[in-house]
XYZ file of C-alpha atoms in Angstrom:
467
model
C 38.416 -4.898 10.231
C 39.166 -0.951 9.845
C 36.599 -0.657 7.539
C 33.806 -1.888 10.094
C 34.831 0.852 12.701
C 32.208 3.777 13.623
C 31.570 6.420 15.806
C 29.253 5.785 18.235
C 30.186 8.796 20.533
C 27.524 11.843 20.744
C 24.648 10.012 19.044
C 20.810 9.972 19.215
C 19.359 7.214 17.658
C 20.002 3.334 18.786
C 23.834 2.064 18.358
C 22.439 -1.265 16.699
C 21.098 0.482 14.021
C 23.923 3.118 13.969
C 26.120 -0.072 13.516
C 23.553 -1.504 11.004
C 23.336 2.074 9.104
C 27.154 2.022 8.544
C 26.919 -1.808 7.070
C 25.270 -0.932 4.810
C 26.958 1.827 3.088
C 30.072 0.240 3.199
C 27.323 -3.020 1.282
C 26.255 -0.934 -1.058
C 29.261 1.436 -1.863
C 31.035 -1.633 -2.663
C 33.535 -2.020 0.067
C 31.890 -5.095 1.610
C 31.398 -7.882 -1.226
C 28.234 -9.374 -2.025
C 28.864 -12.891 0.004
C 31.312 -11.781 1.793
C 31.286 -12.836 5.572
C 30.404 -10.356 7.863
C 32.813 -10.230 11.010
C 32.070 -12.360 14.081
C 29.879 -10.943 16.658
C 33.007 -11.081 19.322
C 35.558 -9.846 17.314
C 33.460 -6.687 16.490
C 31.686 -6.370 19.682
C 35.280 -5.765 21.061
C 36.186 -3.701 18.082
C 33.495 -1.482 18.615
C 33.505 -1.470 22.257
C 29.561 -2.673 22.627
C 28.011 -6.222 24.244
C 27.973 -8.843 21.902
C 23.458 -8.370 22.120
C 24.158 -4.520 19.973
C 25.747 -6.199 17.478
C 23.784 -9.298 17.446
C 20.441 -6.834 16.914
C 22.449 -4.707 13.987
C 22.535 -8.332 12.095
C 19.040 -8.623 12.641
C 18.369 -5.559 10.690
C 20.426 -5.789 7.968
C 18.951 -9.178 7.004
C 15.681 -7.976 7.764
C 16.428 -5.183 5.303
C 17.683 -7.674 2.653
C 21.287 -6.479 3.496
C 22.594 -9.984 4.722
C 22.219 -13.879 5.157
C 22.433 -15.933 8.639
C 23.961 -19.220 7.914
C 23.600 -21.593 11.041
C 26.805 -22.625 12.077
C 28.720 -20.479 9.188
C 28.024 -16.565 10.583
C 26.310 -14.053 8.757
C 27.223 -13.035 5.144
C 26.359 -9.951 3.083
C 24.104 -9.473 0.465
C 24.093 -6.571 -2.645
C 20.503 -5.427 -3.169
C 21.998 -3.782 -6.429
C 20.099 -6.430 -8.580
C 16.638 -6.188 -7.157
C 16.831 -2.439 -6.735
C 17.657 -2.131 -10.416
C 14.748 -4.175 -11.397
C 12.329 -1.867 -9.661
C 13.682 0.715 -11.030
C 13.931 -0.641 -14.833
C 10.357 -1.477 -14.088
C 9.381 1.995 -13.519
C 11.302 3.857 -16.292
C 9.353 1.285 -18.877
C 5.895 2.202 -17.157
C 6.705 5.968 -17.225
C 7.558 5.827 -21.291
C 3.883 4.736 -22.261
C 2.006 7.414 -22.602
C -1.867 7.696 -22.600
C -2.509 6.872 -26.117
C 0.219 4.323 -26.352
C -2.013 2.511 -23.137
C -4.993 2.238 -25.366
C -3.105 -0.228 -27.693
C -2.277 -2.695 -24.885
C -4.799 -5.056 -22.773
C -4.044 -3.445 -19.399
C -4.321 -5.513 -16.419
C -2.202 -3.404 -14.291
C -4.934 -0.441 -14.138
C -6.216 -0.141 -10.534
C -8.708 2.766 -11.366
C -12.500 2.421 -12.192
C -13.235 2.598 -15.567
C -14.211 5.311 -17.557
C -16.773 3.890 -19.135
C -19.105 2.936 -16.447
C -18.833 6.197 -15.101
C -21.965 8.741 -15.587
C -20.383 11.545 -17.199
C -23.460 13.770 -18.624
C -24.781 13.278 -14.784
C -22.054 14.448 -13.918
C -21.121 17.530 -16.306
C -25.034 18.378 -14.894
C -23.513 18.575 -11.291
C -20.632 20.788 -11.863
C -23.173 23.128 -13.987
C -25.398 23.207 -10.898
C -22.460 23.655 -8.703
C -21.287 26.592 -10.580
C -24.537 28.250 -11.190
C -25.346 27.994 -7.668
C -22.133 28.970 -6.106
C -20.450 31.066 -9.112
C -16.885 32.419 -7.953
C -17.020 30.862 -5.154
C -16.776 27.515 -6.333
C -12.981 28.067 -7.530
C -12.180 29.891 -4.446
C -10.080 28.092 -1.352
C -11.513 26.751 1.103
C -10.810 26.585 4.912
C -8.079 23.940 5.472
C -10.372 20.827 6.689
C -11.813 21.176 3.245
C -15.485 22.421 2.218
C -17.639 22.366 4.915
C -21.053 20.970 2.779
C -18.656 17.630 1.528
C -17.129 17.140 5.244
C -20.835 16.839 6.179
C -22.145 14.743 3.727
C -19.335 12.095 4.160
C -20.646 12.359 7.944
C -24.408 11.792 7.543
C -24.013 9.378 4.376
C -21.003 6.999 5.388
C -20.552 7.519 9.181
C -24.141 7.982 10.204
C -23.291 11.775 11.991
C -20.905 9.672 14.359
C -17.406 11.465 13.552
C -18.678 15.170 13.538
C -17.337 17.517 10.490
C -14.785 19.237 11.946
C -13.161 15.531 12.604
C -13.321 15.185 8.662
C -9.905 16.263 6.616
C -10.793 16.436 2.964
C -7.084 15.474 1.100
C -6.037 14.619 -2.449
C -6.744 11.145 -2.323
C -4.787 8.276 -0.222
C -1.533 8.508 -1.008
C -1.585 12.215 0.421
C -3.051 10.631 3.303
C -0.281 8.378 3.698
C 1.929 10.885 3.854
C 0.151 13.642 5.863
C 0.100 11.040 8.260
C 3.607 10.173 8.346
C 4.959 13.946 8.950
C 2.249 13.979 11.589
C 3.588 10.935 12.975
C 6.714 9.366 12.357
C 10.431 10.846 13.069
C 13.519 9.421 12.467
C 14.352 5.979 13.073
C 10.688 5.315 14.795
C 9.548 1.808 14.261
C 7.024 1.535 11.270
C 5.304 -2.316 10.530
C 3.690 -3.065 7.565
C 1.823 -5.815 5.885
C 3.946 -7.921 3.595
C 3.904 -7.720 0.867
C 2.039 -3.742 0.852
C 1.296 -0.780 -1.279
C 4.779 0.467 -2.819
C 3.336 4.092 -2.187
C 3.705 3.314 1.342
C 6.670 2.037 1.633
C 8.113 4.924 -0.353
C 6.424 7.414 2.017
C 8.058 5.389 5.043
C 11.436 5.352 4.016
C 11.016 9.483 2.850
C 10.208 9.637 6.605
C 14.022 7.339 7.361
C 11.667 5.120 9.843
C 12.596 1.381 10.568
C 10.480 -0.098 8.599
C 9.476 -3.865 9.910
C 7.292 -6.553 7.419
C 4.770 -8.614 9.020
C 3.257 -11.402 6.565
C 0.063 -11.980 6.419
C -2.402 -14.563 6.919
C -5.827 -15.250 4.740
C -7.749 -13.001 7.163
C -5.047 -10.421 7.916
C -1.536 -9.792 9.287
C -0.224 -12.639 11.399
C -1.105 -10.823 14.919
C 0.993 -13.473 16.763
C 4.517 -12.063 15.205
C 3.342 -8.444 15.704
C 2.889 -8.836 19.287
C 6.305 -10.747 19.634
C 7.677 -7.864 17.329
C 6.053 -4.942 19.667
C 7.263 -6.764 23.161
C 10.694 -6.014 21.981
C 10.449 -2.551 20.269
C 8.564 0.406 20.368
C 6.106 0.948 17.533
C 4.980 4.059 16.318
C 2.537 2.733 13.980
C 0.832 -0.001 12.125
C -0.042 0.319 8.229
C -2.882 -1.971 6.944
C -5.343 -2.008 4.518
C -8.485 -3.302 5.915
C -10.360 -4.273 2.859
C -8.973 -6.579 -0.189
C -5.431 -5.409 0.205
C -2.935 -4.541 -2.162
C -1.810 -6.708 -3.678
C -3.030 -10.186 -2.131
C -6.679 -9.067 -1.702
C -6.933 -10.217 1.542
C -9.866 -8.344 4.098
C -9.177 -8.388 7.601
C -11.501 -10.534 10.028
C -14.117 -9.184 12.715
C -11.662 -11.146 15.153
C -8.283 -9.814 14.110
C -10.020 -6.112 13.745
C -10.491 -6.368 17.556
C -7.239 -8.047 18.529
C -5.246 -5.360 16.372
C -6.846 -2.418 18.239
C -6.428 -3.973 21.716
C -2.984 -4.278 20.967
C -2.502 -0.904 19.611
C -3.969 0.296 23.002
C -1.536 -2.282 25.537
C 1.443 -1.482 23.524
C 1.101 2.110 22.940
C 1.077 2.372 18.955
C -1.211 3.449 16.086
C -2.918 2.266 13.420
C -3.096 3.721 9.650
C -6.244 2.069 8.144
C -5.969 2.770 4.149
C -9.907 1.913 3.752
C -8.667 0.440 -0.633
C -11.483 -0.476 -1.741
C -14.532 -1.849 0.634
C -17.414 -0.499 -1.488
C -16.581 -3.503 -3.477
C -18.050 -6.222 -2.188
C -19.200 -9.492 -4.145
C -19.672 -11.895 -1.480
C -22.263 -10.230 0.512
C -19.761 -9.977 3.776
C -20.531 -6.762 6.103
C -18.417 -3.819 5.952
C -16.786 -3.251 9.211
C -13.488 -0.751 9.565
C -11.183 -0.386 12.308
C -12.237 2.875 12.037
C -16.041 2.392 13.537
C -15.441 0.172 16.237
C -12.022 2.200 17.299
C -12.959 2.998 20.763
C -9.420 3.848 21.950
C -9.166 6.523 19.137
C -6.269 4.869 17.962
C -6.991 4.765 14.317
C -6.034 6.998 11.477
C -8.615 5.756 8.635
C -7.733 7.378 5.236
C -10.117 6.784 2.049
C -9.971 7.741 -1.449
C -12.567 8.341 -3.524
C -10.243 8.247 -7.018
C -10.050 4.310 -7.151
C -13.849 3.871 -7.351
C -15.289 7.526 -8.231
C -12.789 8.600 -11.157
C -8.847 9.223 -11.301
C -8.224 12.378 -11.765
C -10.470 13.779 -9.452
C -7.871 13.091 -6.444
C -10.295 13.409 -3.753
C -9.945 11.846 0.059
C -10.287 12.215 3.672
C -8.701 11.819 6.565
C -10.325 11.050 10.179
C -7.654 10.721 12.964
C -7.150 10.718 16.943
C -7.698 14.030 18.580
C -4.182 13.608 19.617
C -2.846 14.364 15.968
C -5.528 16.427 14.668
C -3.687 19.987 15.101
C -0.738 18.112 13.784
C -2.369 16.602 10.589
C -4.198 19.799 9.961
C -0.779 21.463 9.850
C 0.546 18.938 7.913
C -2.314 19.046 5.479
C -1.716 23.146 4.664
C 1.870 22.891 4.882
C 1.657 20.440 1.628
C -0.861 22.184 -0.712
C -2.799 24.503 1.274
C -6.500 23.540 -0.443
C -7.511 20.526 -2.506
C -9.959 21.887 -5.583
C -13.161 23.465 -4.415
C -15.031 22.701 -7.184
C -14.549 18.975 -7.243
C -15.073 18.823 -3.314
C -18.750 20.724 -4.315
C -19.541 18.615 -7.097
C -19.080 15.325 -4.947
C -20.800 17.135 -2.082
C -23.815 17.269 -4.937
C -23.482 14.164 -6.552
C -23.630 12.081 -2.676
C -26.529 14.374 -1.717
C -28.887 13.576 -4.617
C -28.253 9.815 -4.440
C -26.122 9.529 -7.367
C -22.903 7.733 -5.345
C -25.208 5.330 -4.007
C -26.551 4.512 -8.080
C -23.325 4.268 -9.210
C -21.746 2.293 -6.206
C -24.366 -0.154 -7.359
C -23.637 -0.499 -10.980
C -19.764 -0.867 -10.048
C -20.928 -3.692 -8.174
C -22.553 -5.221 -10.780
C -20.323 -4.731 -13.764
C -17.384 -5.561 -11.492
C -18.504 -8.381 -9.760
C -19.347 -9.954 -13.524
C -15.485 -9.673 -14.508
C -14.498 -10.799 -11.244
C -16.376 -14.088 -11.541
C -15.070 -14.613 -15.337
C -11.407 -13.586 -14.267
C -11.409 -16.084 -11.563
C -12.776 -19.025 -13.545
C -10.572 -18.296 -16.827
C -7.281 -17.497 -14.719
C -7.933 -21.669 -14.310
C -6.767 -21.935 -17.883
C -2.920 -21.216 -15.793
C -3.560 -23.419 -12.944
C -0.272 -26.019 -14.252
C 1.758 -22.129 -13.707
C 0.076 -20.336 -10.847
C -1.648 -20.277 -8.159
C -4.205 -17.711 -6.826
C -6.152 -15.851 -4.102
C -9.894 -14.896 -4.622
C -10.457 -12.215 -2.280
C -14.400 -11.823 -3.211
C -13.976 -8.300 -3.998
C -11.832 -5.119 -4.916
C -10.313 -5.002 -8.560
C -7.598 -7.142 -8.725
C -6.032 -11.229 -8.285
C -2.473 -11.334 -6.700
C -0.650 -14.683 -8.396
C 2.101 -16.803 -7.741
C 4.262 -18.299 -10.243
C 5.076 -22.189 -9.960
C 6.328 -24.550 -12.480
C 8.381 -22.530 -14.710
C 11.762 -20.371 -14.778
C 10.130 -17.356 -15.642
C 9.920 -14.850 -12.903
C 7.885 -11.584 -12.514
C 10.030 -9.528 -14.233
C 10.576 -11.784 -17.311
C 7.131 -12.243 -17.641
C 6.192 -8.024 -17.271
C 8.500 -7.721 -20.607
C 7.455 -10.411 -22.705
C 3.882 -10.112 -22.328
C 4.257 -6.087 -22.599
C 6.031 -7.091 -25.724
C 2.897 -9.092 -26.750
C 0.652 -6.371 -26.007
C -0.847 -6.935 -22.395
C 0.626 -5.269 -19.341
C 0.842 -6.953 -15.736
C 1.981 -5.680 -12.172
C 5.046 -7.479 -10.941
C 5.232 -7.910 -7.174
C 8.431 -6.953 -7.038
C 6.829 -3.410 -6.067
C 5.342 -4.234 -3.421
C 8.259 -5.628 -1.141
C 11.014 -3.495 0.543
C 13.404 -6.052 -0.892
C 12.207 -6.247 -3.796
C 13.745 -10.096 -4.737
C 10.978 -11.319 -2.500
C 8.705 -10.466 -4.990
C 9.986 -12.032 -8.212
C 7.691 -14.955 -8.202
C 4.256 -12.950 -7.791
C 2.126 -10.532 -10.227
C -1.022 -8.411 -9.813
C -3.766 -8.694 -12.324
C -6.449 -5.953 -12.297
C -9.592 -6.543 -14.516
C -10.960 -2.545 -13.729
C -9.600 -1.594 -17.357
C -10.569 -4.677 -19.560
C -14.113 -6.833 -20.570
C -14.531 -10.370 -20.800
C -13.092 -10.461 -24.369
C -9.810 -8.635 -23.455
C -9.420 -10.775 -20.705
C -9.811 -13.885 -22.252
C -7.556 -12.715 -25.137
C -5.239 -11.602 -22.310
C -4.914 -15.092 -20.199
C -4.681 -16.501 -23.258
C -1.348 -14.349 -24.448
C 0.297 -15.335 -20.513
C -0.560 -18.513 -20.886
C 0.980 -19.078 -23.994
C 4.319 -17.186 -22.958
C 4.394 -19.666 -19.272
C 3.511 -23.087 -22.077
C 6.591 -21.602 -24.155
C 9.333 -21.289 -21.138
């Protein structure tokens, strides 16, 4: 029982999750063994010198964190995340060996970026030329922190109909900046963080940078199940909410008119924020009207993030930010403090290329050439449907599938069909403990046509008839 003792004299966070902090060290340096049952909530209640309800609550987090196992009846038992951390982590070392010319030999499902060869490129080589002829020098210089004053406008008048004002408009280097301006804006220590689950692995890396609590809510097939949010916020206080509001990653799932509402009304009774990560709502193939959290946020509770790399092009890394007047100084800070100015001439060129109509053209013919693939990815992923099952979200760039029928997990399957040639996204990212994600994969059809994903299917399907 030695082991188990800690100080919980002269301390400013929570002693439940000092308690639950201490756990799991002693979990994952090896000095409690995987299984090994954790001591009665009496005996270390007294050991510690706290009521039996601190110690109770430090269980809570560890097994919410993955860390340990209730058996009813039995106690509570630990459990090693070694195995599950190792597998993200093997995942990413294979995905950071293959480089750019190696990616061309494989059929890549796991792209999440528009492709390249829709894009207008001569249009928009014309653009920059204009941009620099018109604005010489001073189209490489910095620009004030918000960002250039012409793009802040445009995105006002074009996409917010001159309802947010410029000066409410942060131009950043795409979302996952966002994410994290945000969170330095927002979040301290140990503050109580809730998240969709599964969610974007970005996030949840930024999160845990910031050492919040980070809760999982699951969701439903129009958003995060509100009821368990609202029992969750009752009992702690939460800083903020991160969602995506439009065909989420992974699942795909968009967010209902109803649950929009309910989400911001409980954001204002229980005193917490929303991040809205707007993913990828210019893709829409099922004719349903684009609503964010962001336009019908009354209670200025909402900090709406967009990128423009996911649809508009990669490497680009463009964004912005609109947030409560309560953070703005604070984001603003945050925002210079990280990288001072995002590029001037790329924030000109899009200024341009919205102004002359040119977003609006090619938002269409995204639609179109998407919305194609979408259909044919949908009706051949049926060729599986003895080994998966599957969301259609009616829009963004990507299915989110479940294994069933077969042994072969996420991770299995990510090697042997990289080994044939085709790369997947196993969900295993997109969990805090990662395990939970074993029996799920993303397939994105941004980077491949009909015949490469036929060909593609075709190789998984193969591999699941083989196991």
């Amino acid at each position: 029982m030695d082991k188990y003792f800690v100080d919980l004299e002269n301390i400013d966070i929570a002693k439940y999750i000092k308690i639950a902090q201490h756990i799991k060290k002693l979990i994952d340096d090896n000095l409690i063994e995987d299984g090994e049952k954790l001591p009665s909530i009496r005996n270390l209640s007294k050991l510690l010198k706290v009521n039996n309800v601190t110690i109770v609550s430090a269980y809570k987090k560890l097994e919410s964190e993955g860390y340990a196992i209730q058996k009813v009846g039995s106690g509570t038992y630990a459990k090693r995340k070694e195995i599950a951390v190792n597998l993200k982590k093997r995942y990413g070392e294979v995905v950071r060996k293959i480089s750019s010319e190696e990616m061309k030999k494989y059929i890549d499902f796991s792209g999440e970026a528009a492709c390249s060869d829709v894009f207008p490129i001569s249009s928009f080589k014309d653009v920059i030329n204009k941009v620099l002829d018109r604005d010489g020098m001073e189209a490489l210089a910095y620009q004030e922190a918000l960002g250039y004053e012409g793009l802040r406008k445009s995105i006002d008048e074009f996409f917010w109909d001159n309802k947010i004002g410029k000066d409410n408009i942060l131009i950043v280097s795409g979302a996952q900046q966002g994410i994290d301006i945000a969170s330095k804006a927002l979040i301290n220590v140990n503050d109580n963080v809730v998240v969709e689950k599964p969610t974007y692995g970005g996030a949840l890396t930024v999160f845990k940078w910031r050492r919040s609590n980070i809760y999982e809510i699951e969701l439903e097939k129009d958003g995060m199940d509100l009821n368990k949010l609202e029992k969750l916020a009752k009992k702690n206080k939460i800083r903020c909410v991160y969602i995506m509001s439009y065909f989420q990653n992974p699942t795909g799932i968009s967010y209902s008119i109803e649950k929009k509402r309910r989400l911001l009304n409980m954001a204002e009774i229980y005193d917490f924020y929303i991040i809205e990560d707007d993913y990828l709502s210019e893709l829409i193939y099922n004719n349903n009207e684009y609503v964010s959290f962001k336009s019908i946020d009354y209670n200025d509770r909402v900090i709406y993030i967009k990128s423009f790399s996911k649809i508009f092009l990669p490497g680009i890394r463009l964004g912005y930010m609109i947030c409560p007047k309560i953070f703005k100084e604070s984001i603003q800070n945050s925002k210079v403090n990280t990288d001072i100015a995002t590029s001037s001439l790329m924030q000109r060129a899009l200024d341009l290329y919205i102004k002359e109509g040119m977003w609006k053209e090619y938002i269409n013919v995204l639609n179109k050439v998407y919305k194609d693939r979408y259909m044919f990815m949908k009706e051949y992923l049926f060729q599986l449907k003895e080994y998966i099952e599957f969301y259609s979200p009616g829009g963004g760039l990507h299915f989110y599938i479940k294994l069933k029928g077969t042994k072969v997990n996420c991770m299995n399957l990510f090697y042997r069909c990289k080994r044939e040639g085709v790369l997947i996204t196993p969900g295993i990212i997109f969990y805090k403990n990662p395990e939970e994600g074993l029996n799920y994969f993303r397939m994105g059809f941004s980077q491949v046509g009909e015949e490469e994903i036929k060909k593609g299917i075709d190789i998984i399907k193969h591999i699941l008839e083989k196991d």
